[in-house]
Tab-separated table of C-alpha atoms in Angstrom:
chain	number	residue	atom	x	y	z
E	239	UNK	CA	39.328	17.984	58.244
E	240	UNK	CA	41.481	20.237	60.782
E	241	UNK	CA	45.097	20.368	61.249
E	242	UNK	CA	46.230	18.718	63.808
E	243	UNK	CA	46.495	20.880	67.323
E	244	UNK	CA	50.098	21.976	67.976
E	245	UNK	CA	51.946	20.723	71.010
E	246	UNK	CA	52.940	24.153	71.780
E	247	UNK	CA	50.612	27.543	71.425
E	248	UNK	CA	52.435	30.861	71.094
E	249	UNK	CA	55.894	29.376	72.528
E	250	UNK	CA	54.467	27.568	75.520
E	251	UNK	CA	53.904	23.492	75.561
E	252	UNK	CA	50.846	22.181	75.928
E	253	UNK	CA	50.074	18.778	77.444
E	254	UNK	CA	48.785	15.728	75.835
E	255	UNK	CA	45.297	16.201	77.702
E	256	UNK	CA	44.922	19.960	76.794
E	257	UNK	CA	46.148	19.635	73.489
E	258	UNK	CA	43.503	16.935	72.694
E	259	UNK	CA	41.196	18.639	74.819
E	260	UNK	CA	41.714	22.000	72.224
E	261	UNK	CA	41.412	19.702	69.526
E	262	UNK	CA	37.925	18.155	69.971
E	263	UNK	CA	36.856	22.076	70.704
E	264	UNK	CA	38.352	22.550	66.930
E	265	UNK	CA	35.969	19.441	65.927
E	266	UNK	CA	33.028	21.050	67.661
E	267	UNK	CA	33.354	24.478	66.553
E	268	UNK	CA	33.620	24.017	63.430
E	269	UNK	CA	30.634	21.769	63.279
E	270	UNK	CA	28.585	24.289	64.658
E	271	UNK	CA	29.882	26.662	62.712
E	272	UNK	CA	27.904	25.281	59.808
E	273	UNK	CA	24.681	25.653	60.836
E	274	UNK	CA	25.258	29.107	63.420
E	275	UNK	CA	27.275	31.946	63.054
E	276	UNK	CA	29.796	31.601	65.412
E	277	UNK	CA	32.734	33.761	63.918
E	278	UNK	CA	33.597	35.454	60.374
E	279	UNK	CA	33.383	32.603	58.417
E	280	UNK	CA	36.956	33.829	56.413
E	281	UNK	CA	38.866	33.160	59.639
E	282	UNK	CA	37.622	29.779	59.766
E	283	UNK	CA	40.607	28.581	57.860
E	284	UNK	CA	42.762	29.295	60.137
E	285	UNK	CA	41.304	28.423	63.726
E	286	UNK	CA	44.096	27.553	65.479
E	287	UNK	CA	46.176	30.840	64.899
E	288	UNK	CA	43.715	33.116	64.514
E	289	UNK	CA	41.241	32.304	67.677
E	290	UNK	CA	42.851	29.577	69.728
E	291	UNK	CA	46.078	30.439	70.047
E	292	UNK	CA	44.962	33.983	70.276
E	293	UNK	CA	42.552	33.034	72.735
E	294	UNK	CA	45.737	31.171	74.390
E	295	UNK	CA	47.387	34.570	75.637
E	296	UNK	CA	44.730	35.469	78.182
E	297	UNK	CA	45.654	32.127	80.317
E	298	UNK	CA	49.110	32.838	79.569
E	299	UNK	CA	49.339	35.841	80.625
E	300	UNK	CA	47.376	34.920	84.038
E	301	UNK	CA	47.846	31.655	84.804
E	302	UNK	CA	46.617	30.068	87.435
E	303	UNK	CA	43.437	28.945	89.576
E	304	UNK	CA	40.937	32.094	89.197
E	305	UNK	CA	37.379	33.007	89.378
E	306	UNK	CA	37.023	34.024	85.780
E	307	UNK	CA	33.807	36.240	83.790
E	308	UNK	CA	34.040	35.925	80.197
E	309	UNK	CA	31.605	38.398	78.825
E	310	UNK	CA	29.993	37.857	74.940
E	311	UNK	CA	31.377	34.427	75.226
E	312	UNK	CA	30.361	33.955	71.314
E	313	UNK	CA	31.800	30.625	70.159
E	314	UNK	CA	34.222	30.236	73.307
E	315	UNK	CA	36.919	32.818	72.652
E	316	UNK	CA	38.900	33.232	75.175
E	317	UNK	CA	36.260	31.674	77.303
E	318	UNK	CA	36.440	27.818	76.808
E	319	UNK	CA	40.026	28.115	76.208
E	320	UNK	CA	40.594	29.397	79.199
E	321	UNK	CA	38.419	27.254	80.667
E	322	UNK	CA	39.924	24.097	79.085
E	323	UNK	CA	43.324	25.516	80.612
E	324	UNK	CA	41.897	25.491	83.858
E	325	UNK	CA	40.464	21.834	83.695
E	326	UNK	CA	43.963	20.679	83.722
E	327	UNK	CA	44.328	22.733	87.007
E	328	UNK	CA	41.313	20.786	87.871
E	329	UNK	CA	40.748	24.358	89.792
E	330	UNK	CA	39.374	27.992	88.761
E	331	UNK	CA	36.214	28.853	87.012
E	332	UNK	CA	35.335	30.608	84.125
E	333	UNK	CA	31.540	32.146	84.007
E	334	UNK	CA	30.356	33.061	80.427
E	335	UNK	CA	28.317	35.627	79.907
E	336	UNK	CA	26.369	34.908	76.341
E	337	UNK	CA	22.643	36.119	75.682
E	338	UNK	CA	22.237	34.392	72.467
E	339	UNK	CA	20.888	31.095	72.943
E	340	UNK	CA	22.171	28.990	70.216
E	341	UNK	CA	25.522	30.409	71.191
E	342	UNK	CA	24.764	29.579	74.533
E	343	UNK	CA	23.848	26.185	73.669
E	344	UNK	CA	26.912	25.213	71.793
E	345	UNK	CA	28.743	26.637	74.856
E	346	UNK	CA	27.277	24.483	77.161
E	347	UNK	CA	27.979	21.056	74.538
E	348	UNK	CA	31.835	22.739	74.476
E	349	UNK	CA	32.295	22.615	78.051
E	350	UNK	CA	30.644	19.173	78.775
E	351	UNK	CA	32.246	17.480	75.912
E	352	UNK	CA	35.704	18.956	76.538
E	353	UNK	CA	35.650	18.403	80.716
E	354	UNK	CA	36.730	22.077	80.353
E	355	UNK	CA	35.697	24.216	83.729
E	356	UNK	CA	33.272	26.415	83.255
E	357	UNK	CA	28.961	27.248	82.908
E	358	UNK	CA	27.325	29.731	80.790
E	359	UNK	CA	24.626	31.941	81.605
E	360	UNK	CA	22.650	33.148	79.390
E	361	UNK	CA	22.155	36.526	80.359
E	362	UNK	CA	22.620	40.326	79.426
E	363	UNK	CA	25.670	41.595	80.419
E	364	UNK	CA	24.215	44.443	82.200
E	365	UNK	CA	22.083	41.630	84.549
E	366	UNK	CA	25.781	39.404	85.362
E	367	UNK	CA	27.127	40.796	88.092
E	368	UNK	CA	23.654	40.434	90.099
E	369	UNK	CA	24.165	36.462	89.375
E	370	UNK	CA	28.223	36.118	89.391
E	371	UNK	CA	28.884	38.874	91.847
E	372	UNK	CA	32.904	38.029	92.158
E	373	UNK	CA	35.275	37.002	90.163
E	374	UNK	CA	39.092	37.477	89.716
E	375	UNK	CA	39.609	38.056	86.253
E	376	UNK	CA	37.297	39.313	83.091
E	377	UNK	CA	38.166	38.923	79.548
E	378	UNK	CA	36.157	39.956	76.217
E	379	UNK	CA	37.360	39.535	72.581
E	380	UNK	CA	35.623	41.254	69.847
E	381	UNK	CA	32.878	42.556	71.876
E	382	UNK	CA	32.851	46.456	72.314
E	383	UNK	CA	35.138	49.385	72.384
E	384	UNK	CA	37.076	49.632	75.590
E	385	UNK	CA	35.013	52.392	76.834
E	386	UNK	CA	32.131	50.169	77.045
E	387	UNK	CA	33.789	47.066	77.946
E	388	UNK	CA	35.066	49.323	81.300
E	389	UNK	CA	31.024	49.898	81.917
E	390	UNK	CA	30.440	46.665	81.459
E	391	UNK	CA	33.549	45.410	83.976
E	392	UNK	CA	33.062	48.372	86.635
E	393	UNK	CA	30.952	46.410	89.341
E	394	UNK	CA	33.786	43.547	89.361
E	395	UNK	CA	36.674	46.385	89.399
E	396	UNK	CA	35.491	49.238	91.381
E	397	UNK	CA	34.791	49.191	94.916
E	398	UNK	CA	35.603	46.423	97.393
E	399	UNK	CA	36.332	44.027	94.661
E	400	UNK	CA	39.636	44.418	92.823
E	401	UNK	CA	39.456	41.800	89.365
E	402	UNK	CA	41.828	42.725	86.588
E	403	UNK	CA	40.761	42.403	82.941
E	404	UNK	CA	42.099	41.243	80.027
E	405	UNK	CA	40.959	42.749	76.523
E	406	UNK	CA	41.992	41.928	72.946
E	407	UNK	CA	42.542	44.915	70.752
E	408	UNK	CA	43.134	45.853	67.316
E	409	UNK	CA	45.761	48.160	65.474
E	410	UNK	CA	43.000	50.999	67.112
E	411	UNK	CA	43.438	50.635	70.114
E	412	UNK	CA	44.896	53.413	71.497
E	413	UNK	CA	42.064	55.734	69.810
E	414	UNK	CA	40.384	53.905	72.137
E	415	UNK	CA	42.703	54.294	75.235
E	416	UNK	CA	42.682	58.156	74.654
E	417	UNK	CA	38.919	57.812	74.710
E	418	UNK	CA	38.029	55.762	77.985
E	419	UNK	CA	40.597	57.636	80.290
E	420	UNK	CA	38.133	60.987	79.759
E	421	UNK	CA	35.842	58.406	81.868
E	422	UNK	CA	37.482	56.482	84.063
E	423	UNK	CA	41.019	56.428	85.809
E	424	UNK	CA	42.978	53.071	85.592
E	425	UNK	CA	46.588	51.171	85.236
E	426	UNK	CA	47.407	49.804	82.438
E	427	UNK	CA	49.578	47.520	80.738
E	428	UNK	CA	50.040	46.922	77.066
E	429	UNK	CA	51.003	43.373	75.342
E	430	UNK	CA	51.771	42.939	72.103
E	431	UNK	CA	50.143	40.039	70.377
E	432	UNK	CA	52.167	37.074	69.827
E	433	UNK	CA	49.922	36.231	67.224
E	434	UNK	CA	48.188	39.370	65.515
E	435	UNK	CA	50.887	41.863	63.971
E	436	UNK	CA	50.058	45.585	65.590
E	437	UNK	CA	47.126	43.612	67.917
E	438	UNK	CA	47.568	43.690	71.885
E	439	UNK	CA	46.038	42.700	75.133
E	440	UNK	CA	45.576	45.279	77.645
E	441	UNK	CA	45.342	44.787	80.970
E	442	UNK	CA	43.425	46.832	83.339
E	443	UNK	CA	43.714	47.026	87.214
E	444	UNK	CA	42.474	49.549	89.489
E	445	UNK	CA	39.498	50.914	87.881
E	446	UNK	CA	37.290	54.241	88.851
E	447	UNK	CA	35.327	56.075	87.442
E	448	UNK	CA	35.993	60.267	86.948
E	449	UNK	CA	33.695	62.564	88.272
């Protein structure tokens, strides 16, 4: 049995259609969850706080009809929350990226079942910008160290296409700041987690890579 889904997520209100919406995801996830590893099984106690409400910010902090690429979708964070955001746009898009098949598979149920907006390829992440070769916006959550996560954004960010990205980062994260700006030149913005004590989301515009 799961709580029931809060009518507001990190200070914000949340419609009836979204909020039920996020709560048969809940229902889903943690059905799959039994049978397929979908996140640390000690967080699963505490879904809502801990991944969909966390999940939450990335909408929230770019809201609005966009093109999105979610890369390592996993179990759907941020992806299908943003994407179950967007359904009550009834506009945007959010492409996740997610190699893993039975991942990929309980993606897929999660976006029909929820009417959230949204398809998954599964796909390397090196191989997705050859299929989804625009987008607006790219997000990741638990994926790789920002260094990498920059290689892996740089054909949607450099160039003639200009998407921002949104990363979730632990109490670490400016070890790995200091690290990826010996590689690559960007502007940044730092916010502090409204859920996760000393966690942020950084947000990256204006890539390019140092020569």
């Amino acid at each position: 049995m799961i709580a029931s889904p809060p009518r507001e997520l990190n200070g914000l209100r949340v419609s009836r259609e979204t909020s039920e919406r996020l709560e048969h995801f809940a229902s889903l996830f943690l059905k799959w969850a039994k049978s397929i590893n979908l996140v640390a099984p000690s967080t699963l106690g505490n879904l809502w706080q801990r991944h969909i409400a966390d999940s939450a910010q990335i909408f929230q902090l770019s809201p609005g009809s966009k093109r999105w690429v979610d890369l390592g979708s996993g179990g759907g964070f941020p992806g299908i929350i943003t994407a179950i955001f967007l359904a009550e746009l009834d506009d945007g898009w959010v492409h996740l990226v997610e190699s893993n098949s039975k991942k990929a598979a309980f993606l897929r149920v999660a976006l029909a079942e929820t009417g959230a907006r949204g398809s998954v390829h599964p796909i390397r992440i090196e191989d997705a910008a050859t299929v989804i070769p625009q987008c607006d916006a790219i997000s990741a959550r638990a994926l790789a160290d920002l260094s990498q996560l920059l290689v892996y954004c740089a054909p949607w960010m450099t160039g003639d296409i200009k998407a921002k990205a949104f990363f979730h980062k632990g109490r670490d994260y400016q070890q790995e700041i200091d690290k990826a700006v010996s590689r690559f030149q960007f502007d940044l913005v730092k916010h502090a987690s409204v859920v996760e004590p000393d966690s942020v989301v950084l947000e990256i515009a204006n890539l390019s890579r140092k020569i």
